[in-house]
PDB file of C-alpha atoms in Angstrom:
ATOM      1  CA  MET A   1      18.397 -22.662   8.764  1.00  0.00           C
ATOM      2  CA  THR A   2      16.544 -21.251   5.801  1.00  0.00           C
ATOM      3  CA  THR A   3      18.159 -19.223   3.090  1.00  0.00           C
ATOM      4  CA  LYS A   4      14.952 -17.517   1.953  1.00  0.00           C
ATOM      5  CA  THR A   5      13.536 -14.732   4.117  1.00  0.00           C
ATOM      6  CA  THR A   6      10.937 -12.126   3.335  1.00  0.00           C
ATOM      7  CA  ARG A   7      11.494  -8.514   4.227  1.00  0.00           C
ATOM      8  CA  ASP A   8       7.837  -7.756   4.817  1.00  0.00           C
ATOM      9  CA  ARG A   9       5.864  -9.811   7.312  1.00  0.00           C
ATOM     10  CA  PHE A  10       2.470  -8.677   5.994  1.00  0.00           C
ATOM     11  CA  GLY A  11       2.784  -9.527   2.318  1.00  0.00           C
ATOM     12  CA  PRO A  12       3.310 -12.779   0.488  1.00  0.00           C
ATOM     13  CA  PRO A  13       6.814 -14.068  -0.225  1.00  0.00           C
ATOM     14  CA  LYS A  14       8.558 -12.162  -2.956  1.00  0.00           C
ATOM     15  CA  ASN A  15       7.943 -13.413  -6.464  1.00  0.00           C
ATOM     16  CA  THR A  16      10.732 -13.733  -8.946  1.00  0.00           C
ATOM     17  CA  PRO A  17      10.001 -12.167 -12.343  1.00  0.00           C
ATOM     18  CA  GLU A  18       9.554 -15.652 -13.797  1.00  0.00           C
ATOM     19  CA  GLU A  19       7.074 -16.718 -11.079  1.00  0.00           C
ATOM     20  CA  ALA A  20       5.106 -13.500 -11.471  1.00  0.00           C
ATOM     21  CA  ALA A  21       4.970 -13.845 -15.271  1.00  0.00           C
ATOM     22  CA  GLN A  22       3.915 -17.491 -15.046  1.00  0.00           C
ATOM     23  CA  ALA A  23       1.168 -16.673 -12.532  1.00  0.00           C
ATOM     24  CA  GLY A  24      -0.045 -13.876 -14.821  1.00  0.00           C
ATOM     25  CA  LEU A  25       0.275 -11.193 -12.150  1.00  0.00           C
ATOM     26  CA  ILE A  26      -0.447  -7.612 -13.147  1.00  0.00           C
ATOM     27  CA  GLY A  27       2.810  -5.764 -13.704  1.00  0.00           C
ATOM     28  CA  TRP A  28       4.824  -8.983 -13.559  1.00  0.00           C
ATOM     29  CA  ASN A  29       7.992  -7.052 -14.453  1.00  0.00           C
ATOM     30  CA  LEU A  30       7.317  -4.205 -11.986  1.00  0.00           C
ATOM     31  CA  ARG A  31       8.684  -4.314  -8.425  1.00  0.00           C
ATOM     32  CA  CYS A  32       6.757  -3.151  -5.367  1.00  0.00           C
ATOM     33  CA  ASN A  33       8.250  -0.044  -3.747  1.00  0.00           C
ATOM     34  CA  SER A  34       7.461  -1.487  -0.318  1.00  0.00           C
ATOM     35  CA  CYS A  35       8.591  -5.126  -0.340  1.00  0.00           C
ATOM     36  CA  GLY A  36      10.543  -5.389  -3.596  1.00  0.00           C
ATOM     37  CA  GLY A  37       8.453  -8.267  -4.921  1.00  0.00           C
ATOM     38  CA  TYR A  38       7.381  -8.513  -8.539  1.00  0.00           C
ATOM     39  CA  GLY A  39       3.796  -8.225  -9.636  1.00  0.00           C
ATOM     40  CA  ALA A  40       3.088  -4.595  -8.694  1.00  0.00           C
ATOM     41  CA  THR A  41       0.775  -2.011 -10.193  1.00  0.00           C
ATOM     42  CA  TRP A  42       1.084   1.770 -10.527  1.00  0.00           C
ATOM     43  CA  ILE A  43      -0.749   3.935  -7.988  1.00  0.00           C
ATOM     44  CA  PRO A  44      -0.851   7.455  -9.534  1.00  0.00           C
ATOM     45  CA  GLY A  45      -0.371  10.649  -7.564  1.00  0.00           C
ATOM     46  CA  MET A  46       1.052   9.065  -4.418  1.00  0.00           C
ATOM     47  CA  ARG A  47       4.445  10.749  -4.556  1.00  0.00           C
ATOM     48  CA  PRO A  48       4.104  14.485  -5.242  1.00  0.00           C
ATOM     49  CA  GLY A  49       6.891  15.653  -7.494  1.00  0.00           C
ATOM     50  CA  TRP A  50       7.943  12.074  -8.298  1.00  0.00           C
ATOM     51  CA  GLY A  51       4.897  10.509  -9.910  1.00  0.00           C
ATOM     52  CA  ALA A  52       3.259   7.151  -9.355  1.00  0.00           C
ATOM     53  CA  LEU A  53       4.027   4.576  -6.683  1.00  0.00           C
ATOM     54  CA  ALA A  54       4.372   0.874  -7.558  1.00  0.00           C
ATOM     55  CA  LEU A  55       2.738  -1.465  -5.026  1.00  0.00           C
ATOM     56  CA  CYS A  56       1.824  -5.141  -4.924  1.00  0.00           C
ATOM     57  CA  TYR A  57      -1.782  -6.059  -4.113  1.00  0.00           C
ATOM     58  CA  PRO A  58      -1.373  -6.502  -0.308  1.00  0.00           C
ATOM     59  CA  HIS A  59       0.504  -3.218   0.048  1.00  0.00           C
ATOM     60  CA  GLU A  60      -2.026  -1.425  -2.159  1.00  0.00           C
ATOM     61  CA  LYS A  61      -4.823  -2.628   0.139  1.00  0.00           C
ATOM     62  CA  ALA A  62      -2.823  -1.542   3.214  1.00  0.00           C
ATOM     63  CA  LEU A  63      -2.308   1.917   1.675  1.00  0.00           C
ATOM     64  CA  GLN A  64      -6.018   2.252   0.920  1.00  0.00           C
ATOM     65  CA  ALA A  65      -6.917   1.211   4.482  1.00  0.00           C
ATOM     66  CA  MET A  66      -4.457   3.732   5.930  1.00  0.00           C
ATOM     67  CA  GLN A  67      -5.832   6.518   3.715  1.00  0.00           C
ATOM     68  CA  ARG A  68      -9.387   5.609   4.749  1.00  0.00           C
ATOM     69  CA  ARG A  69      -8.423   5.750   8.456  1.00  0.00           C
ATOM     70  CA  HIS A  70      -6.702   9.101   7.979  1.00  0.00           C
ATOM     71  CA  ALA A  71      -9.706  10.556   6.134  1.00  0.00           C
ATOM     72  CA  GLU A  72     -12.075   9.393   8.899  1.00  0.00           C
ATOM     73  CA  GLU A  73      -9.811  10.862  11.588  1.00  0.00           C
ATOM     74  CA  LEU A  74      -9.533  14.203   9.755  1.00  0.00           C
ATOM     75  CA  LYS A  75     -13.298  14.283   9.335  1.00  0.00           C
ATOM     76  CA  ALA A  76     -13.764  13.688  13.072  1.00  0.00           C
ATOM     77  CA  LEU A  77     -11.181  16.324  14.005  1.00  0.00           C
ATOM     78  CA  THR A  78     -12.616  19.019  11.742  1.00  0.00           C
ATOM     79  CA  ALA A  79     -16.299  18.384  12.502  1.00  0.00           C
ATOM     80  CA  VAL A  80     -18.157  21.324  14.011  1.00  0.00           C
ATOM     81  CA  HIS A  81     -20.408  20.433  16.941  1.00  0.00           C
ATOM     82  CA  PHE A  82     -23.055  23.071  17.640  1.00  0.00           C
ATOM     83  CA  GLU A  83     -24.422  21.160  20.639  1.00  0.00           C
ATOM     84  CA  GLN A  84     -21.532  22.081  22.940  1.00  0.00           C
ATOM     85  CA  ASP A  85     -22.224  23.042  26.543  1.00  0.00           C
ATOM     86  CA  ARG A  86     -21.628  26.633  27.515  1.00  0.00           C
TER      87      ARG A  86
END
């Protein structure tokens, strides 16, 4: 039986503040709002009324991918097609 488990299956194991500082991770003393691991960076404007969101690199990439998918879907839904049949 292991005593160390990660909460998020998509990201790397959580870093301790010491491991993050030693590895030179950006924001080594800042915790990710998603997985709780150290080594996060601020993402401005992601929480209206609250301010910035702190995310580690894998969760930042996942957020960007999700936003890209949503933008593409909104573009497809709001597109006007003039070639419709009568």
